[in-house]
């Protein structure tokens, strides 16, 4: 070995521990979701956009450990326990099941959540303005839009007197909040409401089979990460059974669903990314008020309405944020 080769090798050997230390010093985000990664590309882009707004880019100055429960809420405690062994700096926990599992696992590691409901009622924070302890995040308040969803569906199918609501019993707080609001709206509108349950994707087909037996003229898809992560399956079943269905998010309507009314997922995940970056820079969760994603979107698919033989009222078309033709 000549002198130049030896010096080069020595320099590389000296640089390796520095690179290793830099890698180990990189903060690690633990990302816990009860959904599946294959349907979350848009949300993850929005989350990374929020991170980048605070100066963080995955692989450059922050690492992310992902854990996906694949629609099984009961896996959340084990997955968050695995993340805890990775020396993470902050946990991102979309959805109530993931957020509650993270809260139960640690009182010190910061947690940033996004949920479709009131985080105070879920027991996540003390108040929206002063969350306290180690949690903060974003609320879409989508459980609260359930009554408006029923009202919109009723305008689309005014002759239907029997409507069904789909909730996930393994998210009891979210299911209860959604059911309570929609039941009250059904009484006001003089509608008969049937509450149906699905806790896994395997339950979807039996739910739609039950709609025919109940003679339900429409379906409201309740707020839940499981349903939000499976738009294609739900939309296909709604089309196969010819059931007018209202969803939470525009992604379902873009996939062929009839109508959606709810908060903007992309906006909420961007805000989660921003809060995660701020915490990595030293902000305390207790000092960051829970943000309310106030943007609500109404999206209608005219092609699907035509396939179902529905005439969309001009009033709804005028109110729509987007009409897909």
Short mmCIF file of C-alpha atoms in Angstrom, two decimals:
data_model
loop_
_atom_site.label_atom_id
_atom_site.label_comp_id
_atom_site.label_asym_id
_atom_site.label_seq_id
_atom_site.Cartn_x
_atom_site.Cartn_y
_atom_site.Cartn_z
CA UNK A 1 0.00 0.00 0.00
CA UNK A 2 1.51 3.39 -0.97
CA UNK A 3 1.47 6.44 1.24
CA UNK A 4 -1.41 8.17 -0.59
CA UNK A 5 -3.68 5.09 -0.31
CA UNK A 6 -2.87 4.75 3.37
CA UNK A 7 -3.72 8.40 4.11
CA UNK A 8 -7.00 8.08 2.17
CA UNK A 9 -7.94 4.94 4.06
CA UNK A 10 -7.04 6.57 7.38
CA UNK A 11 -9.17 9.60 6.52
CA UNK A 12 -12.15 7.43 5.63
CA UNK A 13 -11.78 5.44 8.84
CA UNK A 14 -11.65 8.65 10.88
CA UNK A 15 -14.72 10.06 9.12
CA UNK A 16 -16.83 6.93 9.68
CA UNK A 17 -17.30 7.39 13.46
CA UNK A 18 -18.22 11.05 12.87
CA UNK A 19 -20.86 10.04 10.32
CA UNK A 20 -22.16 7.37 12.66
CA UNK A 21 -22.38 9.84 15.52
CA UNK A 22 -24.17 12.34 13.28
CA UNK A 23 -26.63 9.64 12.26
CA UNK A 24 -27.23 8.62 15.86
CA UNK A 25 -27.69 12.26 16.88
CA UNK A 26 -30.46 12.70 14.30
CA UNK A 27 -33.84 13.02 16.09
CA UNK A 28 -36.28 10.19 15.47
CA UNK A 29 -40.03 10.59 14.99
CA UNK A 30 -42.24 7.62 15.80
CA UNK A 31 -45.23 7.53 13.44
CA UNK A 32 -48.06 5.28 14.66
CA UNK A 33 -51.20 4.67 12.59
CA UNK A 34 -53.99 2.10 12.77
CA UNK A 35 -54.32 2.29 8.97
CA UNK A 36 -52.28 0.82 6.09
CA UNK A 37 -49.46 2.69 4.35
CA UNK A 38 -50.63 1.95 0.81
CA UNK A 39 -53.53 4.45 1.08
CA UNK A 40 -51.68 7.24 2.86
CA UNK A 41 -49.41 8.68 0.17
CA UNK A 42 -51.28 12.00 0.02
CA UNK A 43 -51.41 12.40 3.78
CA UNK A 44 -47.74 11.56 4.16
CA UNK A 45 -46.81 14.15 1.53
CA UNK A 46 -48.81 16.73 3.48
CA UNK A 47 -47.12 15.67 6.76
CA UNK A 48 -43.66 15.95 5.19
CA UNK A 49 -44.58 19.33 3.74
CA UNK A 50 -45.42 20.54 7.24
CA UNK A 51 -42.13 19.16 8.55
CA UNK A 52 -40.22 20.92 5.79
CA UNK A 53 -41.87 24.23 6.70
CA UNK A 54 -40.02 23.98 10.01
CA UNK A 55 -36.76 22.93 8.39
CA UNK A 56 -36.88 19.12 8.73
CA UNK A 57 -36.44 16.64 5.89
CA UNK A 58 -36.57 12.89 6.44
CA UNK A 59 -33.18 11.27 5.95
CA UNK A 60 -31.35 14.60 6.03
CA UNK A 61 -31.84 15.90 9.56
CA UNK A 62 -34.63 13.72 10.98
CA UNK A 63 -35.43 9.99 10.90
CA UNK A 64 -38.93 8.48 11.01
CA UNK A 65 -39.89 5.05 12.35
CA UNK A 66 -43.27 3.98 10.91
CA UNK A 67 -45.65 1.51 12.54
CA UNK A 68 -48.92 0.50 10.83
CA UNK A 69 -51.68 -1.49 12.56
CA UNK A 70 -53.32 -2.39 9.22
CA UNK A 71 -56.82 -1.58 10.46
CA UNK A 72 -56.48 -3.48 13.76
CA UNK A 73 -56.90 -1.02 16.62
CA UNK A 74 -55.93 -3.59 19.23
CA UNK A 75 -52.38 -3.70 17.81
CA UNK A 76 -51.71 -0.06 18.77
CA UNK A 77 -50.39 -0.69 22.32
CA UNK A 78 -47.82 -3.24 21.11
CA UNK A 79 -46.71 -1.01 18.25
CA UNK A 80 -46.25 2.04 20.45
CA UNK A 81 -44.30 -0.11 22.94
CA UNK A 82 -41.98 -1.07 20.09
CA UNK A 83 -41.51 2.58 19.18
CA UNK A 84 -40.67 3.41 22.79
CA UNK A 85 -37.63 1.14 22.53
CA UNK A 86 -36.29 3.21 19.61
CA UNK A 87 -35.38 6.32 21.62
CA UNK A 88 -37.84 8.48 19.72
CA UNK A 89 -38.08 12.23 20.27
CA UNK A 90 -41.77 12.63 19.45
CA UNK A 91 -44.72 10.38 18.57
CA UNK A 92 -47.15 11.23 15.77
CA UNK A 93 -50.45 9.43 16.37
CA UNK A 94 -53.28 9.98 13.87
CA UNK A 95 -56.67 8.81 15.11
CA UNK A 96 -58.06 8.28 18.62
CA UNK A 97 -56.89 4.67 19.05
CA UNK A 98 -53.28 5.50 18.21
CA UNK A 99 -53.35 8.69 20.29
CA UNK A 100 -54.85 6.98 23.36
CA UNK A 101 -52.36 4.10 23.07
CA UNK A 102 -49.48 6.57 22.91
CA UNK A 103 -50.82 8.53 25.87
CA UNK A 104 -51.13 5.35 27.94
CA UNK A 105 -47.54 4.41 27.09
CA UNK A 106 -45.74 7.64 28.04
CA UNK A 107 -46.25 10.79 30.06
CA UNK A 108 -42.95 12.34 28.97
CA UNK A 109 -42.39 11.82 25.23
CA UNK A 110 -44.26 14.52 23.24
CA UNK A 111 -47.26 13.26 21.25
CA UNK A 112 -48.87 15.01 18.27
CA UNK A 113 -52.28 13.69 17.23
CA UNK A 114 -54.95 14.39 14.65
CA UNK A 115 -58.47 13.17 15.34
CA UNK A 116 -61.96 13.63 13.91
CA UNK A 117 -63.55 14.70 17.17
CA UNK A 118 -63.14 16.67 20.38
CA UNK A 119 -59.81 15.69 22.04
CA UNK A 120 -61.11 16.92 25.39
CA UNK A 121 -64.01 14.46 25.30
CA UNK A 122 -61.58 11.71 24.32
CA UNK A 123 -59.51 12.48 27.41
CA UNK A 124 -56.41 13.41 25.41
CA UNK A 125 -56.02 17.01 26.61
CA UNK A 126 -57.33 19.21 29.40
CA UNK A 127 -58.50 21.92 27.01
CA UNK A 128 -57.93 23.05 23.43
CA UNK A 129 -56.12 26.26 24.38
CA UNK A 130 -54.03 24.74 27.17
CA UNK A 131 -53.62 21.03 26.41
CA UNK A 132 -51.27 20.35 29.33
CA UNK A 133 -48.86 17.45 29.82
CA UNK A 134 -47.23 15.96 26.70
CA UNK A 135 -49.99 15.99 24.06
CA UNK A 136 -51.19 18.44 21.44
CA UNK A 137 -52.35 18.22 17.85
CA UNK A 138 -55.10 18.94 15.35
CA UNK A 139 -58.82 18.21 15.45
CA UNK A 140 -60.97 17.94 12.34
CA UNK A 141 -64.20 17.85 14.38
CA UNK A 142 -65.56 15.41 11.78
CA UNK A 143 -67.65 13.58 14.36
CA UNK A 144 -69.53 16.87 14.74
CA UNK A 145 -70.34 17.08 11.02
CA UNK A 146 -72.30 13.81 11.13
CA UNK A 147 -75.67 15.59 11.49
CA UNK A 148 -74.89 17.79 8.48
CA UNK A 149 -73.91 14.70 6.48
CA UNK A 150 -77.28 13.13 7.23
CA UNK A 151 -79.03 16.35 6.21
CA UNK A 152 -77.14 16.44 2.89
CA UNK A 153 -77.92 12.79 2.20
CA UNK A 154 -81.58 13.44 2.97
CA UNK A 155 -81.59 16.25 0.38
CA UNK A 156 -80.17 13.83 -2.20
CA UNK A 157 -82.67 11.05 -1.45
CA UNK A 158 -85.70 12.84 0.05
CA UNK A 159 -88.00 9.84 -0.39
CA UNK A 160 -85.78 7.55 1.72
CA UNK A 161 -87.12 7.20 5.25
CA UNK A 162 -84.61 4.59 6.45
CA UNK A 163 -80.93 5.51 6.65
CA UNK A 164 -77.94 3.56 8.02
CA UNK A 165 -74.87 4.83 9.83
CA UNK A 166 -71.58 2.90 9.81
CA UNK A 167 -69.27 3.20 12.83
CA UNK A 168 -66.29 1.28 14.20
CA UNK A 169 -66.99 -0.23 17.66
CA UNK A 170 -63.27 -0.59 18.37
CA UNK A 171 -63.12 3.24 18.45
CA UNK A 172 -65.82 3.58 21.12
CA UNK A 173 -65.41 7.29 21.88
CA UNK A 174 -65.53 8.30 18.24
CA UNK A 175 -68.35 5.88 17.44
CA UNK A 176 -70.42 7.13 20.38
CA UNK A 177 -69.93 10.81 19.50
CA UNK A 178 -70.84 10.22 15.87
CA UNK A 179 -73.86 8.06 16.68
CA UNK A 180 -75.24 10.50 19.24
CA UNK A 181 -75.15 13.42 16.81
CA UNK A 182 -76.58 11.54 13.83
CA UNK A 183 -79.37 9.97 15.91
CA UNK A 184 -80.47 13.42 17.08
CA UNK A 185 -80.47 14.69 13.49
CA UNK A 186 -82.46 11.65 12.33
CA UNK A 187 -85.17 12.36 14.91
CA UNK A 188 -85.36 15.99 13.76
CA UNK A 189 -85.69 14.93 10.11
CA UNK A 190 -88.20 12.18 10.91
CA UNK A 191 -85.89 9.42 9.67
CA UNK A 192 -85.39 5.90 10.97
CA UNK A 193 -81.69 5.31 11.65
CA UNK A 194 -79.93 1.94 11.88
CA UNK A 195 -76.41 1.89 13.33
CA UNK A 196 -74.17 -0.75 11.75
CA UNK A 197 -70.73 -1.84 12.93
CA UNK A 198 -67.49 -2.69 11.12
CA UNK A 199 -64.24 -3.18 13.03
CA UNK A 200 -62.18 -4.66 10.15
CA UNK A 201 -62.28 -4.61 6.36
CA UNK A 202 -63.83 -8.11 6.46
CA UNK A 203 -66.98 -6.58 7.97
CA UNK A 204 -67.66 -4.28 5.01
CA UNK A 205 -69.43 -6.80 2.74
CA UNK A 206 -71.83 -8.04 5.48
CA UNK A 207 -72.69 -4.42 6.30
CA UNK A 208 -73.76 -3.70 2.73
CA UNK A 209 -75.66 -6.98 2.56
CA UNK A 210 -77.57 -5.89 5.67
CA UNK A 211 -78.58 -2.61 4.02
CA UNK A 212 -80.84 -4.46 1.60
CA UNK A 213 -82.50 -6.37 4.41
CA UNK A 214 -83.08 -3.12 6.32
CA UNK A 215 -84.37 -1.44 3.14
CA UNK A 216 -82.06 1.46 3.85
CA UNK A 217 -82.21 4.20 1.25
CA UNK A 218 -78.82 5.66 2.10
CA UNK A 219 -75.67 5.26 4.17
CA UNK A 220 -73.57 7.66 6.23
CA UNK A 221 -69.95 6.54 6.67
CA UNK A 222 -68.93 7.63 10.16
CA UNK A 223 -65.62 9.22 11.08
CA UNK A 224 -62.94 6.57 11.61
CA UNK A 225 -59.36 5.93 10.37
CA UNK A 226 -60.36 2.43 9.21
CA UNK A 227 -63.02 3.77 6.86
CA UNK A 228 -60.87 6.69 5.72
CA UNK A 229 -58.04 4.33 4.75
CA UNK A 230 -60.29 2.04 2.66
CA UNK A 231 -62.14 4.36 0.26
CA UNK A 232 -61.86 2.10 -2.79
CA UNK A 233 -63.44 -0.89 -1.04
CA UNK A 234 -66.33 1.11 0.42
CA UNK A 235 -66.98 2.95 -2.83
CA UNK A 236 -67.01 -0.32 -4.81
CA UNK A 237 -69.49 -1.90 -2.40
CA UNK A 238 -71.73 1.17 -2.48
CA UNK A 239 -71.76 1.02 -6.28
CA UNK A 240 -72.40 -2.74 -6.36
CA UNK A 241 -75.37 -2.42 -4.00
CA UNK A 242 -76.52 0.90 -5.54
CA UNK A 243 -76.65 2.61 -2.14
CA UNK A 244 -76.39 6.43 -2.04
CA UNK A 245 -73.54 7.00 0.41
CA UNK A 246 -71.95 10.06 1.97
CA UNK A 247 -68.31 9.92 3.05
CA UNK A 248 -65.98 11.98 5.21
CA UNK A 249 -63.30 13.02 2.74
CA UNK A 250 -62.91 14.02 -0.90
CA UNK A 251 -60.62 11.03 -1.57
CA UNK A 252 -63.69 8.78 -1.51
CA UNK A 253 -65.51 10.91 -4.08
CA UNK A 254 -62.41 11.04 -6.27
CA UNK A 255 -62.47 7.22 -6.11
CA UNK A 256 -66.06 7.19 -7.41
CA UNK A 257 -68.12 7.87 -4.29
CA UNK A 258 -71.28 9.97 -4.49
CA UNK A 259 -70.66 12.80 -2.03
CA UNK A 260 -68.37 13.78 0.83
CA UNK A 261 -68.59 16.39 3.55
CA UNK A 262 -65.86 16.88 6.12
CA UNK A 263 -62.56 18.49 6.98
CA UNK A 264 -59.50 18.61 4.76
CA UNK A 265 -57.18 15.70 5.51
CA UNK A 266 -54.26 17.28 3.69
CA UNK A 267 -54.54 20.48 5.69
CA UNK A 268 -54.68 18.63 9.01
CA UNK A 269 -51.64 16.45 8.26
CA UNK A 270 -49.63 19.48 7.17
CA UNK A 271 -50.45 21.12 10.50
CA UNK A 272 -49.37 17.94 12.33
CA UNK A 273 -46.06 18.12 10.48
CA UNK A 274 -45.60 21.75 11.49
CA UNK A 275 -46.28 20.99 15.17
CA UNK A 276 -43.94 17.98 15.07
CA UNK A 277 -41.16 20.18 13.70
CA UNK A 278 -41.77 22.86 16.32
CA UNK A 279 -41.53 20.27 19.09
CA UNK A 280 -38.26 18.97 17.63
CA UNK A 281 -36.99 22.55 17.82
CA UNK A 282 -37.82 22.75 21.52
CA UNK A 283 -41.45 23.85 21.87
CA UNK A 284 -43.43 22.11 24.61
CA UNK A 285 -46.71 20.35 23.68
CA UNK A 286 -48.39 21.91 26.72
CA UNK A 287 -47.68 25.36 25.24
CA UNK A 288 -49.07 24.56 21.78
CA UNK A 289 -52.87 24.95 21.59
CA UNK A 290 -54.77 22.20 19.79
CA UNK A 291 -55.46 23.51 16.30
CA UNK A 292 -58.89 23.17 14.75
CA UNK A 293 -58.80 22.46 11.01
CA UNK A 294 -61.80 24.63 10.20
CA UNK A 295 -61.81 24.08 6.45
CA UNK A 296 -64.81 21.89 5.50
CA UNK A 297 -65.29 20.61 1.97
CA UNK A 298 -68.39 19.48 0.08
CA UNK A 299 -67.52 17.38 -2.99
CA UNK A 300 -70.05 15.78 -5.37
CA UNK A 301 -69.56 13.21 -8.13
CA UNK A 302 -72.11 13.79 -10.91
CA UNK A 303 -71.15 10.63 -12.78
CA UNK A 304 -71.95 8.52 -9.72
CA UNK A 305 -75.20 10.42 -9.15
CA UNK A 306 -76.26 9.66 -12.73
CA UNK A 307 -75.41 5.97 -12.29
CA UNK A 308 -77.66 5.90 -9.21
CA UNK A 309 -80.45 7.75 -11.03
CA UNK A 310 -80.19 10.78 -8.74
CA UNK A 311 -80.79 14.40 -9.67
CA UNK A 312 -78.52 16.66 -7.61
CA UNK A 313 -80.46 19.72 -6.39
CA UNK A 314 -79.15 23.01 -7.75
CA UNK A 315 -78.78 24.23 -4.18
CA UNK A 316 -76.21 21.52 -3.41
CA UNK A 317 -74.34 22.11 -6.65
CA UNK A 318 -74.04 25.79 -5.76
CA UNK A 319 -72.71 24.94 -2.29
CA UNK A 320 -70.20 22.34 -3.49
CA UNK A 321 -66.50 23.14 -3.27
CA UNK A 322 -65.91 20.77 -6.18
CA UNK A 323 -68.16 18.93 -8.63
CA UNK A 324 -66.59 15.95 -10.37
CA UNK A 325 -68.13 15.35 -13.78
#
